[in-house]
Amino acid sequence: MKFFNNKRSPTEESKAKDEIPKAPQVVMTLPNFFKELISDGYTKLSDSPEVRMAVDCIADLVSNMTIQLMQNGETGDKRIKNDLSRVVDIEPNKYLSRKTFIQWLVRSMLLEGNGNAVVKPQVSGDKIIGLTPISPYKVTFNVSDDDLDYSITFDNKEYDPSTLLHFVLNPSIERPFIGTGYKVALKDIVGNLKQASVTKKGFMASEYMPNLIVSVDSDSDELSDEEGRENFEEMYLKRKEAGKPWIIPEGMVNVQQIKPLTLNDLAINDAVTLDKKTVAGIFGVPAFLLGVGTYNKDEFNNFINTKIMSIAQVIQQTYNKLIVEEDMYFSLNPRSLYNYSLTEMVSAGAQMTQLNALRRNEFRNWVGMPPDAEMDDLLVLENYLQQKDLVNQKKLIQDET
């Protein structure tokens, strides 16, 4: 009878452990874990925080501009103040101010109206006494078969467009008298942003996931219930004082540390940044207004010159339909929107005052100071003379004697 020695040397045992194939890593979660990370359902553009930030920024800036009624003149255009200019610039109707009305107008064109906003003028005799905004959800555009004519219907009544103010943004190629908006361009981007938000919320609100796994070489019956696991934890894994090392029998417990999946691992932050830049590019706003990048003064002023003034042109040219006189027009003044520092304003105003192109009270108005009765006179330096008076300077006249 032969006896076999099954005991291995330390070297053989170590070699045998290295030859054991590693088991694949498996992630185990609760049944509804990933369900919390999935976004479904329709999302309105107005429900997207990034879209609202871009639209509200544009609407706020456009509504801050003064709407001036101008009249052509031989020496330059001058501002006219009458009942029509008051309705447009100060009190569109008894419920809304100019700023609130323009904010509604811009938001309707950019979001709810899908490139369109309709306003009904209130007329008394031959005067316009108010402007009534029409909800974009009530408006229907009736286009003729040849796509050359259309009418507007709301409140079960059909109107000729010439009797209304129809503001159009991003005109359609087939029907240029109707706007198109940004719904199609933003559909996928808004969906991605919503999914990123839901995923982030799911990670933040999910149950605590431990970053330590303890493998125990023991009878499974002892750890089959919560009481057995707590007893084992109390016996080997807890100390009276925090920071003291664990003291456990060799070969009985195997401790492994794992790294939970984070948002950085999913590249959520990079994807959100890219989508925010795309939203900013579609609306034409600087990306830093949506929380991406850093503030840039030149970029902001260019934003005023391009996107803000483009929408302002749509508004002022549509408002011109209210004017009967051929030599008048509406103009939105953007000067107050530019990001000027006080030093730049004082420097520019001082130069214009020295050149006699600006009164000192007008200069004070630039920097927000009240007028002063003693600063309404024009001051001219001695050397600033008209061309015809140059020969009359005493230093050019020689004494004949």
XYZ file of C-alpha atoms in Angstrom:
401
model
C 0.000 0.000 0.000
C 1.418 3.299 -1.081
C 0.913 6.639 0.577
C 1.020 9.832 -1.407
C 2.172 13.100 0.094
C -0.416 15.747 -0.949
C 1.304 18.538 0.928
C 2.968 21.069 -1.398
C 6.029 23.098 -0.754
C 5.629 26.906 -0.405
C 7.155 27.397 -3.859
C 4.801 24.944 -5.509
C 1.801 26.425 -3.717
C 2.701 29.937 -4.905
C 3.162 28.647 -8.439
C -0.173 26.902 -8.328
C -1.924 30.063 -7.213
C -0.437 31.961 -10.170
C -1.733 29.307 -12.561
C -5.302 29.577 -11.307
C -7.297 31.549 -13.920
C -8.738 34.769 -12.627
C -12.509 34.955 -12.520
C -14.079 37.716 -14.641
C -15.184 40.797 -12.737
C -18.941 41.028 -12.428
C -20.911 44.101 -11.356
C -23.977 43.192 -9.344
C -26.705 45.794 -8.824
C -30.272 46.011 -7.677
C -32.887 45.169 -10.341
C -34.030 48.790 -10.765
C -30.584 50.410 -10.490
C -30.100 51.213 -14.191
C -33.769 52.063 -14.592
C -33.103 55.190 -12.552
C -30.424 56.223 -15.047
C -32.610 56.046 -18.142
C -34.462 59.106 -19.417
C -37.611 58.707 -21.444
C -40.509 60.879 -22.515
C -40.814 64.181 -24.404
C -38.854 67.212 -23.197
C -39.933 70.753 -24.075
C -37.209 73.197 -25.058
C -38.343 75.509 -22.281
C -37.733 72.707 -19.739
C -34.033 72.490 -20.593
C -31.956 74.649 -18.182
C -29.291 75.349 -20.830
C -31.853 76.477 -23.403
C -33.620 78.653 -20.847
C -30.318 80.266 -19.849
C -29.524 81.184 -23.457
C -33.028 82.432 -24.277
C -33.451 84.395 -21.035
C -30.064 86.073 -21.572
C -31.020 87.184 -25.091
C -34.497 88.316 -24.022
C -33.129 90.257 -21.052
C -30.545 92.133 -23.145
C -32.933 92.981 -25.983
C -35.586 94.213 -23.541
C -33.062 96.570 -21.931
C -32.668 98.599 -25.124
C -34.596 101.841 -25.506
C -36.918 101.909 -28.538
C -36.606 105.342 -30.150
C -38.840 106.874 -32.799
C -36.493 108.665 -35.214
C -37.121 111.207 -37.970
C -34.866 111.891 -40.927
C -33.306 115.352 -41.087
C -30.909 117.197 -43.381
C -28.235 117.458 -40.690
C -28.964 114.043 -39.152
C -31.793 111.975 -37.692
C -33.404 113.194 -34.489
C -35.540 111.505 -31.869
C -39.301 112.167 -31.808
C -41.462 111.792 -28.715
C -45.222 111.426 -29.252
C -48.118 109.113 -28.333
C -46.909 106.330 -30.659
C -43.375 106.361 -29.239
C -44.801 106.202 -25.716
C -46.898 103.125 -26.551
C -43.956 101.293 -28.106
C -41.202 102.323 -25.680
C -42.941 102.892 -22.336
C -46.422 101.372 -22.058
C -47.422 98.776 -24.701
C -50.617 98.165 -22.745
C -51.991 98.785 -19.258
C -50.713 95.425 -17.983
C -47.176 95.274 -19.373
C -44.098 97.472 -19.356
C -41.753 97.752 -22.329
C -39.231 95.313 -20.819
C -41.835 92.660 -19.978
C -43.431 92.972 -23.413
C -40.117 92.629 -25.291
C -39.080 89.675 -23.119
C -42.318 87.911 -24.072
C -41.747 88.829 -27.710
C -38.200 87.441 -27.863
C -39.031 84.280 -25.928
C -42.026 83.600 -28.191
C -39.837 83.826 -31.287
C -37.045 81.682 -29.831
C -39.118 79.002 -28.057
C -42.895 78.692 -27.860
C -43.689 80.421 -31.163
C -41.060 78.423 -33.089
C -39.741 81.533 -34.829
C -42.998 83.536 -34.758
C -44.689 86.083 -32.500
C -48.010 87.798 -33.222
C -49.191 91.103 -31.727
C -52.552 92.789 -32.293
C -52.531 96.624 -32.265
C -55.340 98.334 -30.353
C -56.699 101.233 -32.392
C -58.920 104.118 -31.279
C -59.880 106.388 -34.148
C -56.673 106.934 -36.069
C -54.363 106.390 -33.106
C -52.702 103.269 -31.749
C -53.352 103.083 -28.023
C -51.883 99.689 -27.170
C -50.337 96.389 -28.276
C -51.892 93.041 -27.299
C -49.644 89.934 -27.328
C -51.281 86.810 -28.741
C -50.418 83.465 -27.184
C -48.420 81.352 -29.673
C -50.506 78.325 -28.678
C -53.618 80.007 -30.116
C -52.115 81.098 -33.441
C -52.572 79.181 -36.700
C -51.008 80.158 -40.035
C -53.159 79.443 -43.075
C -50.993 79.250 -46.211
C -52.422 79.307 -49.744
C -51.879 76.411 -52.153
C -49.231 78.299 -54.111
C -47.337 79.276 -50.895
C -47.528 82.945 -51.894
C -50.173 84.211 -49.482
C -51.293 83.466 -45.945
C -53.607 84.537 -43.138
C -53.466 84.268 -39.348
C -56.202 82.689 -37.225
C -56.681 82.962 -33.458
C -59.735 83.052 -31.209
C -61.803 81.529 -34.059
C -61.240 84.565 -36.265
C -59.141 84.941 -39.391
C -56.975 88.067 -39.814
C -55.066 89.600 -42.668
C -51.358 89.832 -41.697
C -51.318 93.521 -42.632
C -53.636 94.245 -39.688
C -51.291 92.553 -37.206
C -47.632 92.660 -36.243
C -46.064 89.342 -37.222
C -42.461 89.052 -35.970
C -40.519 86.411 -37.906
C -37.206 84.823 -36.870
C -35.269 82.385 -39.096
C -37.651 82.515 -42.086
C -38.605 79.270 -43.766
C -37.105 78.537 -47.184
C -40.460 77.513 -48.698
C -42.554 80.121 -46.874
C -40.305 83.050 -45.909
C -43.161 84.907 -44.222
C -43.248 82.220 -41.476
C -40.422 81.582 -38.993
C -38.899 78.200 -38.193
C -37.173 78.573 -34.795
C -34.671 76.094 -33.325
C -36.753 73.046 -32.352
C -35.323 70.689 -34.948
C -31.696 71.729 -34.363
C -31.991 71.415 -30.585
C -34.011 68.195 -30.360
C -31.120 65.740 -29.974
C -28.974 68.102 -27.900
C -31.753 68.679 -25.359
C -32.295 64.934 -25.138
C -28.606 64.367 -24.401
C -28.578 67.042 -21.696
C -31.664 65.558 -20.053
C -30.126 62.084 -20.088
C -26.942 63.455 -18.496
C -28.986 65.151 -15.776
C -30.968 61.980 -15.050
C -27.783 59.907 -14.930
C -26.146 62.327 -12.515
C -29.236 62.375 -10.328
C -29.357 58.583 -10.333
C -25.756 58.332 -9.175
C -26.221 60.938 -6.461
C -29.457 59.406 -5.164
C -28.549 55.711 -5.439
C -27.912 53.546 -2.392
C -24.501 53.637 -0.763
C -22.072 51.349 -2.552
C -19.231 50.109 -0.280
C -15.668 50.436 -1.523
C -14.409 47.461 0.529
C -15.123 43.764 -0.003
C -14.199 41.174 2.658
C -13.956 37.543 1.541
C -14.243 35.084 4.476
C -13.016 31.485 4.445
C -15.645 30.118 6.778
C -18.703 27.954 6.942
C -21.391 29.543 4.797
C -24.030 28.773 7.374
C -22.386 31.117 9.850
C -22.657 34.071 7.452
C -25.957 33.202 5.836
C -27.938 35.752 7.828
C -27.392 39.336 8.918
C -26.802 38.355 12.536
C -23.931 36.056 11.615
C -22.308 38.732 9.465
C -22.625 41.298 12.221
C -21.045 38.892 14.723
C -18.114 38.282 12.429
C -17.705 42.035 11.840
C -17.831 42.705 15.573
C -15.272 39.978 16.266
C -12.620 40.786 13.638
C -13.295 44.099 11.810
C -14.030 46.552 14.643
C -11.658 48.084 17.209
C -12.407 50.125 20.303
C -10.303 53.004 19.016
C -10.517 54.332 15.476
C -7.378 53.950 13.376
C -6.115 50.761 14.976
C -5.256 47.959 12.519
C -7.377 44.863 12.121
C -5.951 41.633 13.613
C -7.337 38.598 11.821
C -6.217 34.938 11.458
C -3.985 34.348 8.444
C -5.763 32.837 5.484
C -9.189 33.338 7.027
C -10.076 36.757 5.614
C -9.212 38.272 2.240
C -9.738 42.057 2.007
C -10.057 43.762 -1.405
C -10.617 47.409 -2.169
C -12.732 48.432 -5.172
C -13.261 51.761 -6.855
C -16.925 52.628 -7.465
C -17.931 53.856 -10.916
C -17.953 57.667 -11.053
C -19.341 60.291 -13.436
C -15.812 60.950 -14.671
C -15.553 57.303 -15.732
C -18.670 57.779 -17.850
C -17.303 61.040 -19.366
C -20.525 62.787 -18.374
C -18.814 66.107 -17.699
C -17.081 66.186 -21.093
C -20.290 65.313 -22.921
C -22.276 67.988 -21.059
C -19.622 70.618 -21.817
C -19.731 69.763 -25.522
C -23.544 69.876 -25.602
C -23.593 73.235 -23.801
C -21.191 74.663 -26.370
C -23.463 73.344 -29.126
C -26.517 75.019 -27.560
C -24.545 78.270 -27.220
C -23.485 78.050 -30.872
C -27.035 77.453 -32.107
C -28.394 80.466 -30.235
C -25.307 82.562 -30.958
C -24.506 83.329 -27.313
C -21.026 83.127 -25.734
C -20.419 79.760 -24.093
C -19.438 81.371 -20.778
C -23.036 82.561 -20.362
C -23.987 78.876 -20.065
C -21.274 78.154 -17.516
C -18.590 76.924 -19.946
C -15.243 78.705 -20.089
C -14.309 82.125 -18.740
C -15.693 85.594 -19.326
C -14.341 87.523 -22.308
C -15.205 91.202 -22.747
C -14.554 91.344 -26.493
C -16.627 88.215 -27.072
C -19.514 89.708 -25.106
C -19.434 92.989 -27.057
C -19.329 91.031 -30.326
C -22.383 89.100 -29.092
C -24.196 92.433 -28.694
C -23.158 93.571 -32.188
C -24.263 90.358 -33.870
C -26.984 88.254 -32.252
C -28.642 90.907 -30.079
C -28.686 93.515 -32.836
C -29.957 90.922 -35.330
C -33.038 90.249 -33.195
C -33.384 93.993 -32.540
C -33.507 94.579 -36.308
C -36.390 92.098 -36.622
C -38.331 93.923 -33.904
C -37.719 97.491 -35.054
C -38.421 96.738 -38.730
C -41.698 95.038 -37.824
C -42.620 97.987 -35.588
C -42.175 100.292 -38.599
C -45.521 99.005 -39.910
C -47.173 101.175 -37.231
C -45.735 104.393 -38.714
C -47.640 106.401 -41.293
C -45.005 109.086 -41.970
C -42.426 108.103 -44.580
C -39.531 109.919 -42.898
C -39.813 108.129 -39.530
C -38.611 104.794 -38.237
C -38.040 102.930 -34.973
C -34.550 102.188 -33.686
C -33.360 100.115 -30.724
C -30.380 101.754 -29.047
C -27.736 99.210 -27.887
C -25.210 101.638 -26.371
C -26.169 100.840 -22.778
C -25.594 97.110 -23.356
C -21.902 97.265 -24.146
C -19.526 96.375 -21.354
C -17.782 99.705 -20.930
C -15.706 100.476 -17.876
C -16.163 103.849 -16.160
C -12.619 104.838 -17.170
C -13.354 104.201 -20.855
C -16.597 106.193 -20.722
C -14.909 109.150 -18.984
C -12.026 109.123 -21.472
C -14.325 109.055 -24.522
C -16.657 111.696 -23.075
C -13.780 114.021 -22.158
C -12.372 113.882 -25.691
C -15.753 114.656 -27.262
C -16.306 117.502 -24.802
C -12.911 119.010 -25.636
C -13.775 118.830 -29.346
C -17.043 120.669 -28.692
C -18.990 117.609 -29.911
C -20.648 116.987 -26.533
C -22.061 119.195 -23.814
C -20.850 118.556 -20.288
C -24.378 117.746 -19.093
C -24.634 115.120 -21.831
C -21.305 113.810 -20.610
C -22.654 113.605 -17.050
C -25.676 111.687 -18.344
C -23.321 109.072 -19.822
C -21.899 108.227 -16.418
C -25.272 108.342 -14.633
C -24.981 111.760 -12.996
C -27.805 114.363 -12.878
C -27.487 117.558 -14.991
C -25.874 120.666 -13.564
C -27.127 124.142 -14.577
C -23.577 125.476 -14.636
C -22.381 122.827 -17.077
C -24.676 123.474 -20.014
C -22.339 125.929 -21.740
C -19.917 124.834 -24.428
C -16.225 125.246 -23.682
C -13.856 125.686 -26.609
C -10.085 125.749 -26.426
C -8.348 128.755 -27.970
C -6.712 126.830 -30.802
C -9.936 125.198 -32.014
C -11.111 127.692 -34.661
C -13.110 127.533 -37.850
C -11.071 127.410 -41.025
C -12.207 130.866 -42.152
C -10.947 132.411 -38.901
C -7.442 131.018 -39.059
C -6.081 134.166 -40.765
C -7.417 136.347 -37.946
C -5.055 134.953 -35.336
C -2.945 137.760 -33.874
C 0.236 135.752 -34.000
C -0.050 135.677 -37.786
C -0.522 139.466 -38.141
C 2.848 141.277 -38.380
C 3.405 144.885 -37.276
C 4.096 146.995 -40.404
C 6.259 149.463 -38.465
